CSV table of C-alpha atoms in Angstrom, one decimal:
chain,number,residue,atom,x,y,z
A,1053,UNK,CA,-10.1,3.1,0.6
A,1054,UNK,CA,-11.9,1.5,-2.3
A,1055,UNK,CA,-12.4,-2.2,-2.5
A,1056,UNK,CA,-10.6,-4.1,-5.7
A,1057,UNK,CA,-10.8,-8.1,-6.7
A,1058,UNK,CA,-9.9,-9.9,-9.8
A,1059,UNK,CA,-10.5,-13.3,-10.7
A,1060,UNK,CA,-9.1,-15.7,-13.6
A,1061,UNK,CA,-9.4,-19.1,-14.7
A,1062,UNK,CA,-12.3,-19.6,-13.4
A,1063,UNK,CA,-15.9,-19.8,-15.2
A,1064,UNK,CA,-17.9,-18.0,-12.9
A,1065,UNK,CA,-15.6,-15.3,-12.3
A,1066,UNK,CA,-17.9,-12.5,-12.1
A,1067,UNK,CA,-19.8,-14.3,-9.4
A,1068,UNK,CA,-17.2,-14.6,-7.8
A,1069,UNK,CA,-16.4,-11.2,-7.7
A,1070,UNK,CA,-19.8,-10.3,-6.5
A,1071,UNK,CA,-19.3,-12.4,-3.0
A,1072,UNK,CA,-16.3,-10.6,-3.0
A,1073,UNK,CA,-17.0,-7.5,-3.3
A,1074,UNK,CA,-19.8,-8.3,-1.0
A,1075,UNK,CA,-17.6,-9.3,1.9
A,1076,UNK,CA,-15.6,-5.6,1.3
A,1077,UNK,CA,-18.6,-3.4,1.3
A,1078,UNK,CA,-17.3,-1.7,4.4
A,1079,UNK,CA,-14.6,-0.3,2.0
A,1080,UNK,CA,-16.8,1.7,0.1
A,1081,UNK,CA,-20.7,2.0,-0.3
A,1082,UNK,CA,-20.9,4.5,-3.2
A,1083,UNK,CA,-21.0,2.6,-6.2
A,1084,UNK,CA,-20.2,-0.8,-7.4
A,1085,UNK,CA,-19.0,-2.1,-10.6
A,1086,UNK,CA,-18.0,-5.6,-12.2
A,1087,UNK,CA,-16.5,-6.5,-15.8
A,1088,UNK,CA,-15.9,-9.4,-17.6
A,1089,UNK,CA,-14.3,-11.1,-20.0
A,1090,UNK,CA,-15.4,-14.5,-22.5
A,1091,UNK,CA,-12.1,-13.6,-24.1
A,1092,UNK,CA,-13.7,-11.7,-26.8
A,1093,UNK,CA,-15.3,-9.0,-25.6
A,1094,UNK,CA,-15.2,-7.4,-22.1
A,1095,UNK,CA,-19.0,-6.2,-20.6
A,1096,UNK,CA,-19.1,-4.4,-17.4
A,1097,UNK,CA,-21.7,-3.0,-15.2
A,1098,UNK,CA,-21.7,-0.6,-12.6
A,1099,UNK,CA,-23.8,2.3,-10.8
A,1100,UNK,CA,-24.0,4.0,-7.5
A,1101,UNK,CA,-25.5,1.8,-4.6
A,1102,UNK,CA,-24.2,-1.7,-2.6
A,1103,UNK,CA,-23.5,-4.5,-4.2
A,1104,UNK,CA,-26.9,-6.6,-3.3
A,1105,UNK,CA,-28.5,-3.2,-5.2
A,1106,UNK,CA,-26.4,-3.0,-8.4
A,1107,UNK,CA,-26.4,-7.1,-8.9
A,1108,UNK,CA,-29.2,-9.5,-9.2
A,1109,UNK,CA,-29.5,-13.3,-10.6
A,1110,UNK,CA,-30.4,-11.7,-14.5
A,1111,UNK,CA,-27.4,-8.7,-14.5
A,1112,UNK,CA,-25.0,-11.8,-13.4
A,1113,UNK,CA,-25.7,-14.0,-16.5
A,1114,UNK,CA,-24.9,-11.0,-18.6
A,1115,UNK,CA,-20.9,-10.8,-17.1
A,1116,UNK,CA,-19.9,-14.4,-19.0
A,1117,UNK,CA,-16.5,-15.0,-19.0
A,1118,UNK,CA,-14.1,-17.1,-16.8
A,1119,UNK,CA,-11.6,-13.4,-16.3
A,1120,UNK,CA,-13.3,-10.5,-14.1
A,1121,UNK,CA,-12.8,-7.7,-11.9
A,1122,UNK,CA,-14.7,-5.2,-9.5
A,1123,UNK,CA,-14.8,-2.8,-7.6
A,1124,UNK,CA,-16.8,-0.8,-4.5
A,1125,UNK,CA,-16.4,2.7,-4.4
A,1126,UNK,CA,-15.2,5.0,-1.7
A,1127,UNK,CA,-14.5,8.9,-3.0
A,1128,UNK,CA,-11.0,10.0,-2.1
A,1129,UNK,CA,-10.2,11.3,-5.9
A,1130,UNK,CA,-13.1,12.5,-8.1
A,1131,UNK,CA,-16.5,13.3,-7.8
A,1132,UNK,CA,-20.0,11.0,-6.9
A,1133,UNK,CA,-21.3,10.9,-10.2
A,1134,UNK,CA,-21.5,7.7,-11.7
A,1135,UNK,CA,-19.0,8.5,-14.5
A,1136,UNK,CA,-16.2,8.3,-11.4
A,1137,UNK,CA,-17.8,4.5,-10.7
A,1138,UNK,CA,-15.5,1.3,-11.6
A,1139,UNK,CA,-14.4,0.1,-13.8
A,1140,UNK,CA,-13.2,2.0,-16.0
A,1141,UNK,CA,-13.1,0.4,-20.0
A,1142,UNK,CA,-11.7,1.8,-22.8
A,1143,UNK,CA,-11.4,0.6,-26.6
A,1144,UNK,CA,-7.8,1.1,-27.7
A,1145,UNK,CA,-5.2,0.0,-30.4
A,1146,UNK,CA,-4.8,-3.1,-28.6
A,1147,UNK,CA,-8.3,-4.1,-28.4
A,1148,UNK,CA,-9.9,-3.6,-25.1
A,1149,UNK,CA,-9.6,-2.9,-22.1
A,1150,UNK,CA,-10.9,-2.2,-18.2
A,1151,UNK,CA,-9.4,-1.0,-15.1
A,1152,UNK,CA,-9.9,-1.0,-11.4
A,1153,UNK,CA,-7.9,0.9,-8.2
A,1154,UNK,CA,-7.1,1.0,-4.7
A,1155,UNK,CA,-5.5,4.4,-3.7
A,1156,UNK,CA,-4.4,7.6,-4.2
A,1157,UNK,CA,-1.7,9.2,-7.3
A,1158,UNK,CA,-0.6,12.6,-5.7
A,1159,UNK,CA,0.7,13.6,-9.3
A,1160,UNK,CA,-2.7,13.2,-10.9
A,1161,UNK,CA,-2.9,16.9,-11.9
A,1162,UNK,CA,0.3,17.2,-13.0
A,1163,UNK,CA,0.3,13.9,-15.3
A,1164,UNK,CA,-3.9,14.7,-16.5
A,1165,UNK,CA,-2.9,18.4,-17.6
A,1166,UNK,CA,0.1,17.3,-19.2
A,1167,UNK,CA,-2.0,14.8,-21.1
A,1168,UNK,CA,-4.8,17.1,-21.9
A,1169,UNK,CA,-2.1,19.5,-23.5
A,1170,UNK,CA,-1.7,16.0,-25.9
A,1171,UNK,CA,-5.3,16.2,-26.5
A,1172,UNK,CA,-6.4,13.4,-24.5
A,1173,UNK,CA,-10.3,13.6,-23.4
A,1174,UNK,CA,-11.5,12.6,-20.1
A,1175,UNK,CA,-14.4,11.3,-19.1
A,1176,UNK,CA,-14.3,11.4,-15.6
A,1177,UNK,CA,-12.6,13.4,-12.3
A,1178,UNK,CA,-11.1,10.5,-11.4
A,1179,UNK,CA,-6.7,9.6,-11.3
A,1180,UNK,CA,-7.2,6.2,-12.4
A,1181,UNK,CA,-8.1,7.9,-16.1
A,1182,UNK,CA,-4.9,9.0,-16.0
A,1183,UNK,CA,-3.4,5.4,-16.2
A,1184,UNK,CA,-5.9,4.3,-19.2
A,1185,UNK,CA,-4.5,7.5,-21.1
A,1186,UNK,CA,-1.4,6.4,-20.5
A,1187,UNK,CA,-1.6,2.7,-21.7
A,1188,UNK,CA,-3.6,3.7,-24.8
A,1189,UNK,CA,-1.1,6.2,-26.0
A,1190,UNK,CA,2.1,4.3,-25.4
A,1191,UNK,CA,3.7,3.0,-28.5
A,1192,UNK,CA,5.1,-0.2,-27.1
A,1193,UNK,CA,4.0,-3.5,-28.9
A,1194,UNK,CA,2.1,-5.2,-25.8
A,1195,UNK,CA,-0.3,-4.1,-23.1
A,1196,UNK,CA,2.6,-5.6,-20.7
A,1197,UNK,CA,5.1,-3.1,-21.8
A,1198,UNK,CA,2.4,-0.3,-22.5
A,1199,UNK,CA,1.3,-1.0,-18.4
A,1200,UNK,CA,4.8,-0.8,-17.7
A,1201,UNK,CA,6.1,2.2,-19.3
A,1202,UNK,CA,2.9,4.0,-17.9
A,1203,UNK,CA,3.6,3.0,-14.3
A,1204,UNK,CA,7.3,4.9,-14.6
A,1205,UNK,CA,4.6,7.6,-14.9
A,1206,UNK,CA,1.9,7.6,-12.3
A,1207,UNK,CA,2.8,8.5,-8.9
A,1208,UNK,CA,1.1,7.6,-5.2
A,1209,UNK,CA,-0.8,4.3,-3.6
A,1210,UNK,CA,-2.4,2.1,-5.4
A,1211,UNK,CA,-3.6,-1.5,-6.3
A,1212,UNK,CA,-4.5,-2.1,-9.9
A,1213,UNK,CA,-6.3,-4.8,-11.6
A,1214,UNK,CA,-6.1,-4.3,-15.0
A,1215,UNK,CA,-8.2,-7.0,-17.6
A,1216,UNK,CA,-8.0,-7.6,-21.2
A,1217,UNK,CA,-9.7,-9.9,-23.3
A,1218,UNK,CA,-7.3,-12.3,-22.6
A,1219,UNK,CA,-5.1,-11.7,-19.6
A,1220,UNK,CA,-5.4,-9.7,-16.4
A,1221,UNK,CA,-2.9,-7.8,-13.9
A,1222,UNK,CA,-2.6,-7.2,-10.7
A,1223,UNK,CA,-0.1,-4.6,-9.4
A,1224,UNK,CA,0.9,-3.1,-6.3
A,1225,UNK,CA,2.8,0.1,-5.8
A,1226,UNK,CA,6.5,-0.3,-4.2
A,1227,UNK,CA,5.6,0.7,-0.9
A,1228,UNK,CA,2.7,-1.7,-0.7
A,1229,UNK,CA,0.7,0.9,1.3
A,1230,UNK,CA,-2.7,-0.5,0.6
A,1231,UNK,CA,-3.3,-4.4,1.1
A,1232,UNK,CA,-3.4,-6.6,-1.9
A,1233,UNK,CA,-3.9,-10.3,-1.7
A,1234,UNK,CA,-3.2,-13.4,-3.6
A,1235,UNK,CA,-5.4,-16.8,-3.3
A,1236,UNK,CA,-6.5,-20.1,-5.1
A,1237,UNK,CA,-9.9,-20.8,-5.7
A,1238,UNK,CA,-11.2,-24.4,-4.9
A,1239,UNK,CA,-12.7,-25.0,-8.2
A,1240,UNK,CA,-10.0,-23.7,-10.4
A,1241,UNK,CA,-8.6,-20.0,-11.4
A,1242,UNK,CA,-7.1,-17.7,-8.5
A,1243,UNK,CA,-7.7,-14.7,-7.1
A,1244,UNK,CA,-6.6,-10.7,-5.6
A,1245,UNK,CA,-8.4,-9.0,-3.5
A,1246,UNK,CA,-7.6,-6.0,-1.0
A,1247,UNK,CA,-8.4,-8.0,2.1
A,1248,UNK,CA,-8.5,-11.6,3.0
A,1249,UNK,CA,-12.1,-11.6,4.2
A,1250,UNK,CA,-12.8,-11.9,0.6
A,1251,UNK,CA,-11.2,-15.3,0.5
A,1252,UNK,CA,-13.2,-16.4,3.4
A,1253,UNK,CA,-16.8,-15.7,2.2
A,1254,UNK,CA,-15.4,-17.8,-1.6
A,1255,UNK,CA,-13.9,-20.4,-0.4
A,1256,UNK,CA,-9.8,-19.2,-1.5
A,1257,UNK,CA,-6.6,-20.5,0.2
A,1258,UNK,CA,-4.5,-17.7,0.8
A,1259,UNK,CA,-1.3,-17.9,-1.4
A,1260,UNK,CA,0.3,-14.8,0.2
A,1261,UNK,CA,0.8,-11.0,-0.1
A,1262,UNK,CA,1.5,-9.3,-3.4
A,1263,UNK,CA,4.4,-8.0,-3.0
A,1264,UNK,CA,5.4,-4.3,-3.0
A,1265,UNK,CA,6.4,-3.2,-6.0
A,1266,UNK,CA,5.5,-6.2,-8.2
A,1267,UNK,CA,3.2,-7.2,-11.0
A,1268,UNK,CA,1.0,-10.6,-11.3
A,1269,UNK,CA,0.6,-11.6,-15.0
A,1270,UNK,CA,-2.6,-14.1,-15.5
A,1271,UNK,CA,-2.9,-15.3,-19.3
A,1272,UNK,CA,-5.1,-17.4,-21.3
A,1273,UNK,CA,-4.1,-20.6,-21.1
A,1274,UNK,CA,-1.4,-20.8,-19.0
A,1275,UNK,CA,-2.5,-22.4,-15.5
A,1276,UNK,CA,0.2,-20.8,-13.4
A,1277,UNK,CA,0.9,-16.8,-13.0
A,1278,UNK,CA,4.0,-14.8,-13.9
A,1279,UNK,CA,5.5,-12.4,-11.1
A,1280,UNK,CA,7.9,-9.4,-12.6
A,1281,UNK,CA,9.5,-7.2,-9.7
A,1282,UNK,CA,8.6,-4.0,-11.0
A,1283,UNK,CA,10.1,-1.9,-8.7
A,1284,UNK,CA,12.1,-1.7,-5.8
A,1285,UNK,CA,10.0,-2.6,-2.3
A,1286,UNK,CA,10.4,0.1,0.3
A,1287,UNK,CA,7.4,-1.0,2.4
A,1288,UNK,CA,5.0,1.3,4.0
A,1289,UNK,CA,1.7,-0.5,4.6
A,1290,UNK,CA,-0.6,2.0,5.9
A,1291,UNK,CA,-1.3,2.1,9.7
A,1292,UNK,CA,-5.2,2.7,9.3
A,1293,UNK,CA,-5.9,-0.3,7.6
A,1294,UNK,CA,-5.1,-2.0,11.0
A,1295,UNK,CA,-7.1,1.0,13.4
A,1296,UNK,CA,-10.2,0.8,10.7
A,1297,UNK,CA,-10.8,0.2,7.8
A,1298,UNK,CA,-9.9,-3.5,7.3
A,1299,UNK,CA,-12.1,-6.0,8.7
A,1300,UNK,CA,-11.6,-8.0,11.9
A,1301,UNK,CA,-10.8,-11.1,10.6
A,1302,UNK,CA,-8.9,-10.0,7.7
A,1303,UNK,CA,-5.1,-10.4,7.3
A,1304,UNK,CA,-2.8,-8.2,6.4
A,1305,UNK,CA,0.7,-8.3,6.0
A,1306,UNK,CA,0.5,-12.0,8.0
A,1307,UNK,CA,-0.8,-10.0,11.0
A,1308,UNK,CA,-4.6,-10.3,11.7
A,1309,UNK,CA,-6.7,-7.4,12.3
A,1310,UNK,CA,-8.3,-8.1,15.4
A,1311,UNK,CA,-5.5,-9.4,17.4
A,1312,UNK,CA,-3.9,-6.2,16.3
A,1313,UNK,CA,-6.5,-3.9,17.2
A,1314,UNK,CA,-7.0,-6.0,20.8
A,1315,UNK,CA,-2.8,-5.3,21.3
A,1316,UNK,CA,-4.0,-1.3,20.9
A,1317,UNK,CA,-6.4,-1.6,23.5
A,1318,UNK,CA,-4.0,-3.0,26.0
A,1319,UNK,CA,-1.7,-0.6,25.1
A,1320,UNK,CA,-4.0,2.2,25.5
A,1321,UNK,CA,-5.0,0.9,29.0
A,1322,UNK,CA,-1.5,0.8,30.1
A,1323,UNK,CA,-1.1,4.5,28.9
A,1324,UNK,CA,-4.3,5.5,29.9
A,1325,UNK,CA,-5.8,4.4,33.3
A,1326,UNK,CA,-8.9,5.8,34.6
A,1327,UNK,CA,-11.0,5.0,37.5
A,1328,UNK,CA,-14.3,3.7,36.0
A,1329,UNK,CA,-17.2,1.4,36.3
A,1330,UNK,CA,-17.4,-0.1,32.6
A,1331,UNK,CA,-15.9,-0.6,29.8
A,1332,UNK,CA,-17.6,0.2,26.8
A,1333,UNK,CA,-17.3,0.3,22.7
A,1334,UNK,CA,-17.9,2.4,20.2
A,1335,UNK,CA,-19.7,-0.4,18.3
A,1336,UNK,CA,-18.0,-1.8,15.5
A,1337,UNK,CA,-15.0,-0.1,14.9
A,1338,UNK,CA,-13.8,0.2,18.7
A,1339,UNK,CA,-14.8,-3.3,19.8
A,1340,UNK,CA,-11.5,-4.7,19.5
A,1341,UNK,CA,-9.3,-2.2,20.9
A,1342,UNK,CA,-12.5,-2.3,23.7
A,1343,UNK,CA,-12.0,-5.7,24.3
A,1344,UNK,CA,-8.0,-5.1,24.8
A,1345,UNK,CA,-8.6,-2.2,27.4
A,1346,UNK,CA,-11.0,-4.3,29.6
A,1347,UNK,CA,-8.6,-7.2,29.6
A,1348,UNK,CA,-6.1,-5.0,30.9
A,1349,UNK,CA,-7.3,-3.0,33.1
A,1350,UNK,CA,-9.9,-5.2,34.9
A,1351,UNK,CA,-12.9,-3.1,34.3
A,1352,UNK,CA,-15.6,-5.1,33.3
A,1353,UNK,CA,-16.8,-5.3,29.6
A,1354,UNK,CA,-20.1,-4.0,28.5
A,1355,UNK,CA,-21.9,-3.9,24.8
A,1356,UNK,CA,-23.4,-0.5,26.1
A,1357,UNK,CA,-24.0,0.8,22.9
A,1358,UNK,CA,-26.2,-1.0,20.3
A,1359,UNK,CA,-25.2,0.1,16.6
A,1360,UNK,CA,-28.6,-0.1,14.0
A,1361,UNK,CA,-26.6,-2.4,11.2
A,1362,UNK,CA,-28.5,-1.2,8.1
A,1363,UNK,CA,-26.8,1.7,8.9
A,1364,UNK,CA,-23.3,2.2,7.0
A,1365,UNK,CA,-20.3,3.5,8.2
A,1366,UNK,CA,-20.1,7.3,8.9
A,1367,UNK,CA,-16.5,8.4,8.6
A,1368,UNK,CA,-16.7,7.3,4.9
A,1369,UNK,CA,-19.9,9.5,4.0
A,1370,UNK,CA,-18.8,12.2,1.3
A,1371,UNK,CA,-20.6,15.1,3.2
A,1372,UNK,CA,-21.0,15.9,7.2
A,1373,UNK,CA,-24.5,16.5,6.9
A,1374,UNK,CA,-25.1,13.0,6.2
A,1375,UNK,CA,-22.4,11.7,8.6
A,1376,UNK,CA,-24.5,13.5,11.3
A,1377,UNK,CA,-27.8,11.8,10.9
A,1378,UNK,CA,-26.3,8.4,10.2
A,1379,UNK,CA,-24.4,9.0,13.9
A,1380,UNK,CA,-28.3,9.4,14.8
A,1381,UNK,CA,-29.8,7.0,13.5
A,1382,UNK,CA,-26.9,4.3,13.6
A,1383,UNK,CA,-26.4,4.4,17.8
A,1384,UNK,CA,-28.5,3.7,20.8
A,1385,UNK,CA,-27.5,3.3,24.3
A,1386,UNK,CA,-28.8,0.7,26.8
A,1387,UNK,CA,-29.8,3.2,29.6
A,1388,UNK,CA,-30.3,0.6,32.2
A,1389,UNK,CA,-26.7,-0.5,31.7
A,1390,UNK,CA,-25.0,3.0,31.5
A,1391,UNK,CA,-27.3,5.0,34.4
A,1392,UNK,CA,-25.2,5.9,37.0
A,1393,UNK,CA,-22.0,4.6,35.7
A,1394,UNK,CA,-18.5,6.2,35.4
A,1395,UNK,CA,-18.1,4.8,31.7
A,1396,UNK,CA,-14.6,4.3,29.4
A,1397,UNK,CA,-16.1,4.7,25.6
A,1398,UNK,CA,-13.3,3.4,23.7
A,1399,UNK,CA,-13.1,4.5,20.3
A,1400,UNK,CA,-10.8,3.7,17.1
A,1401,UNK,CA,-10.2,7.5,16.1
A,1402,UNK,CA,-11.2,11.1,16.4
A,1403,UNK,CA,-11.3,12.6,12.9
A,1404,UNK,CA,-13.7,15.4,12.5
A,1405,UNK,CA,-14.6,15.4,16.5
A,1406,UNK,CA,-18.2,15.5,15.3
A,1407,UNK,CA,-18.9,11.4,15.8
A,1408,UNK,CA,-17.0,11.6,19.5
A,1409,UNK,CA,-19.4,14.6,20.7
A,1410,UNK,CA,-22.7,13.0,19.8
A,1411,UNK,CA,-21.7,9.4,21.6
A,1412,UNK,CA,-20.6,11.4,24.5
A,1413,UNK,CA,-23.8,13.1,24.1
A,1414,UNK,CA,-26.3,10.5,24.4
A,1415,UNK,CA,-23.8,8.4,26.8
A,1416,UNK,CA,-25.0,11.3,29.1
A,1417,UNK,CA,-28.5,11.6,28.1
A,1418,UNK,CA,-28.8,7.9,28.6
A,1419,UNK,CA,-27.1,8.7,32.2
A,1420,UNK,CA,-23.6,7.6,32.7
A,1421,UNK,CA,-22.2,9.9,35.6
A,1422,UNK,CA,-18.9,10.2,33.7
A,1423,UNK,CA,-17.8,9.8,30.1
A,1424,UNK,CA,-13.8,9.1,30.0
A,1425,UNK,CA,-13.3,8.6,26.1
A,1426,UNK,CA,-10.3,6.8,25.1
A,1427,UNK,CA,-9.1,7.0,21.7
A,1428,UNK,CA,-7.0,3.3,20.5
A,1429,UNK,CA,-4.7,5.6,17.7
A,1430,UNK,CA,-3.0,8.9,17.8
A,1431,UNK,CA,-4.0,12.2,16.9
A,1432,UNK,CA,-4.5,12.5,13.6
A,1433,UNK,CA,-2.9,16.0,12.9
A,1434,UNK,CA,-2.2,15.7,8.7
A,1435,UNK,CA,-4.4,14.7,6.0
A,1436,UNK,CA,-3.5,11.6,4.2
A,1437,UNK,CA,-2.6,11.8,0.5
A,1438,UNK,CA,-2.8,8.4,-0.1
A,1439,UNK,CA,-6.1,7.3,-0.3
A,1440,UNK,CA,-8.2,8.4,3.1
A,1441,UNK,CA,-10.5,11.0,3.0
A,1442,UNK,CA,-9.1,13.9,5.3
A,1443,UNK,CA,-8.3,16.4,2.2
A,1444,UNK,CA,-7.5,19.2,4.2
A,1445,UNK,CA,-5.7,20.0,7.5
A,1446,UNK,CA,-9.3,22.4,8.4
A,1447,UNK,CA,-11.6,19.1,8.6
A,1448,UNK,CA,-8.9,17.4,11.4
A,1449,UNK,CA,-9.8,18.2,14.7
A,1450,UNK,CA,-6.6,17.5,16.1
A,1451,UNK,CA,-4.7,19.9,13.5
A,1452,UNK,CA,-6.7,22.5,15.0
A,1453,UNK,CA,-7.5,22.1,18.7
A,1454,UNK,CA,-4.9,20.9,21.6
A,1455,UNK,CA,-6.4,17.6,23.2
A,1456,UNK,CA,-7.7,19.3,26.1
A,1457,UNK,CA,-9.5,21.4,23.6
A,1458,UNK,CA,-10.9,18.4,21.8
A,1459,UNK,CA,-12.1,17.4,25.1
A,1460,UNK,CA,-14.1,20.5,26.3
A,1461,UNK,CA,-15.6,20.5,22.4
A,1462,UNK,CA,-16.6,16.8,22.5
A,1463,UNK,CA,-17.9,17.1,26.3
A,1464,UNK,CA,-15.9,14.4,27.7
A,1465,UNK,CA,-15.0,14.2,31.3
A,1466,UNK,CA,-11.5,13.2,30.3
A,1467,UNK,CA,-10.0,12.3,27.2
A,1468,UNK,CA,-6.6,10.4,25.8
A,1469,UNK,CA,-5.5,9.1,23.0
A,1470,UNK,CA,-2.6,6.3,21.9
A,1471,UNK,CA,1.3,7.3,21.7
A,1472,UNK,CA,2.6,7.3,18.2
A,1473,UNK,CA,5.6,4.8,19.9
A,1474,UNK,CA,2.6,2.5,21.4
A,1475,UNK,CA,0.8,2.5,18.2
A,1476,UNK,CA,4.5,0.8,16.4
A,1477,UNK,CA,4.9,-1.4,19.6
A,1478,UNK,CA,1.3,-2.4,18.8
A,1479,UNK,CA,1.9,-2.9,14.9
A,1480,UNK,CA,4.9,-4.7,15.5
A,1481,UNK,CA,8.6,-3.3,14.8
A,1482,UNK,CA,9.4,-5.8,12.2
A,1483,UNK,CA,8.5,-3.1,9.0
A,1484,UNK,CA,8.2,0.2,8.4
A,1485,UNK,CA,4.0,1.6,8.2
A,1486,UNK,CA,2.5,4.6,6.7
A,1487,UNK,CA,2.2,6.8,10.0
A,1488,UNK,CA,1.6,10.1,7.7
A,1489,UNK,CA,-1.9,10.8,9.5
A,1490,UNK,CA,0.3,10.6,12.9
A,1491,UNK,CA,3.7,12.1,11.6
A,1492,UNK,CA,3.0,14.1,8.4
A,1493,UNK,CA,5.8,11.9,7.3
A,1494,UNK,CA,4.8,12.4,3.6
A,1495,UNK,CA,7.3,9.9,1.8
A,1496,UNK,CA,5.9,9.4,-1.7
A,1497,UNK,CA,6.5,12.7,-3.1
């Protein structure tokens, strides 16, 4: 669920980026990376750490050029070593050239083998090699055709932003199932990004959606962009970008984040009733769908958990151990609030079950009399293939235990989640969504 943004036309472009890729650090918190282009040479940094850690004043000046891209890292394909960091640049025939991506390409084996058969080298775990590979070996005369011929190739979710010296594309898979936005800055050039916050934080009017299945072509001298229809659109915009990942007041798809997560909340108390005293989030992720269930059902609202926010975000930590002890030390309760009270926790998602038994945990410890938790998405029963990190049907809770089971593991005095049919009513019936965590509806094969 990595983070992408490109910029053009504009002369500080990889400042630009930075803010950017500052107002998507929820998306990944691994590594970040930025190149740039003066239109003679492309220079990039990256390493592992946030974006205020990788990028001062000095490394800034360095990224000259009015043509950048970046990045923030979240490990769904690959490994953490800094080799696996973005961008990803490459001398070729062409000249140069750097790459960054949103997603998941479920035929990475097949098409990296194949290629190492040709004798192609790679230099990291990661599936977006695969597309470099492809583009440098192509024998077409023009990095547009070469990026064309290599996307008939490459299979799965993804976003690209691709730069040369002189011109940069942006591309979006045909079922558009990660977000990818188009905007114009104030002071010249545009702009993609994966989410809309991004715009905010720079100042961009939102142009609208790239659309599934097409290409943006940004050149050198020419003021406006070129759109080619790549492929076919058969939309499938994926379902947890609404439940988590985006932020709040990001827009996506022309629907807002929060107002969609509030809808899940009412939903869920319309499903869901239970007798209680408060209503209470699972700060920040279940505030929303928190603030939907106590407008629904009456039961007053509470902030009854504080979240510590130099703490990052658990669910996307590459190893459990480490999700544990950011649980502990990202979470306190208000005792005086919860002591005695029956309490509704409302939470986005259950994935691993490990998060959900330490809130109910110190919920307890801090003295609510009752812990209902109440979950604002489905079970998720399938591991996604397109870009979230549940590899395996072992680490899902819900593959594995019946809900009544998840409840005596997590210590709940009751627990329910959302309907699969409330979740669409939520989402809106006017496209189709990526349900695969929900359905195991797998339809990029």
């Amino acid at each position: 669920m990595c983070a992408i943004v490109g910029v053009f036309g504009n002369s500080a472009a990889a400042r630009v980026a930075y803010y950017s890729l500052f107002a998507m650090q929820h998306r990944g918190q691994e590594a970040t990376g930025i190149s740039s282009s003066n239109g003679e040479h492309i220079k990039k940094v990256k390493k592992r750490g946030l974006v205020t850690e990788v990028f001062d004043e000095a490394t800034l000046s360095k990224l000259e050029g009015d043509n950048a891209i970046g990045h923030n890292r979240y490990s769904t394909a690959g490994s953490e070593s800094i080799l696996d960091a973005q961008p990803i640049y490459a001398s070729y025939k062409l000249g140069e050239i750097s790459v960054v991506h949103n997603g998941n390409l479920v035929n990475k084996n097949e098409v990296r083998n194949a290629l190492i058969e040709e004798g192609a080298i790679f230099q990291s775990s990661m599936d977006t090699e695969n597309l470099i590979h492809l583009i440098a070996r192509s024998h077409k005369g023009t990095l547009q055709e070469r990026i064309i011929e290599s996307l008939d190739v490459v299979k799965g979710a993804y976003c690209f932003c691709i730069q040369s010296r002189t011109k940069m594309f942006a591309i979006r898979d045909k079922y558009g199932v990660r977000p990818f936005s188009l905007g114009k800055l104030p002071d010249g050039g545009y702009i993609v990004a994966s989410e809309t916050c991004a715009f905010d934080l720079v100042g961009a009017e939102f142009i609208r959606d790239i659309r599934p299945g097409e290409m943006i072509v940004f050149e050198k001298g020419n003021s406006e962009y070129k759109s080619i229809q790549l492929f076919e659109p058969d939309p499938h915009i994926c379902a947890f970008e609404y439940i988590y990942f985006a932020r709040p007041d990001s827009d996506i798809e022309g629907k807002n984040v929060y107002a969609t997560r509030k809808e899940m909340g009412k939903s869920l108390a319309k499903e869901c009733q239970v007798d209680a005293d408060l209503v209470i989030p699972v700060p920040d992720s279940g505030i929303s769908a928190a603030l939907g269930y106590a407008e629904q059902s009456g039961i007053p609202f509470e902030m009854g958990i504080v979240r510590n926010h130099y703490v990052g975000r658990t669910f996307i930590e590459p190893t459990q151990e480490r999700r544990d002890m950011k649980v502990k030390l990202k979470l306190s309760p208000i005792r005086s609030l919860l002591k005695g009270k029956k309490i509704v926790v409302i939470d986005d998602s259950i994935v691993r079950g490990t998060t959900a038994k330490r809130i109910v945990r110190i919920l307890k410890e801090a003295g609510a009399s009752e812990v209902h938790m109440r979950i604002a998405s489905p079970t998720i029963e399938h591991p996604c293939k397109y870009g979230i990190d549940t590899p395996s049907y072992r680490e899902l809770i819900s593959a594995n235990k019946s809900v009544k089971e998840i409840r005596e593991y997590i210590e709940a005095d009751s627990l329910s989640f959302l309907s699969v049919e409330a979740l669409k009513t939520s989402l809106g019936s006017e496209r189709n969504y990526s349900l695969v965590s929900f359905d195991g509806n797998y339809f990029i094969k």
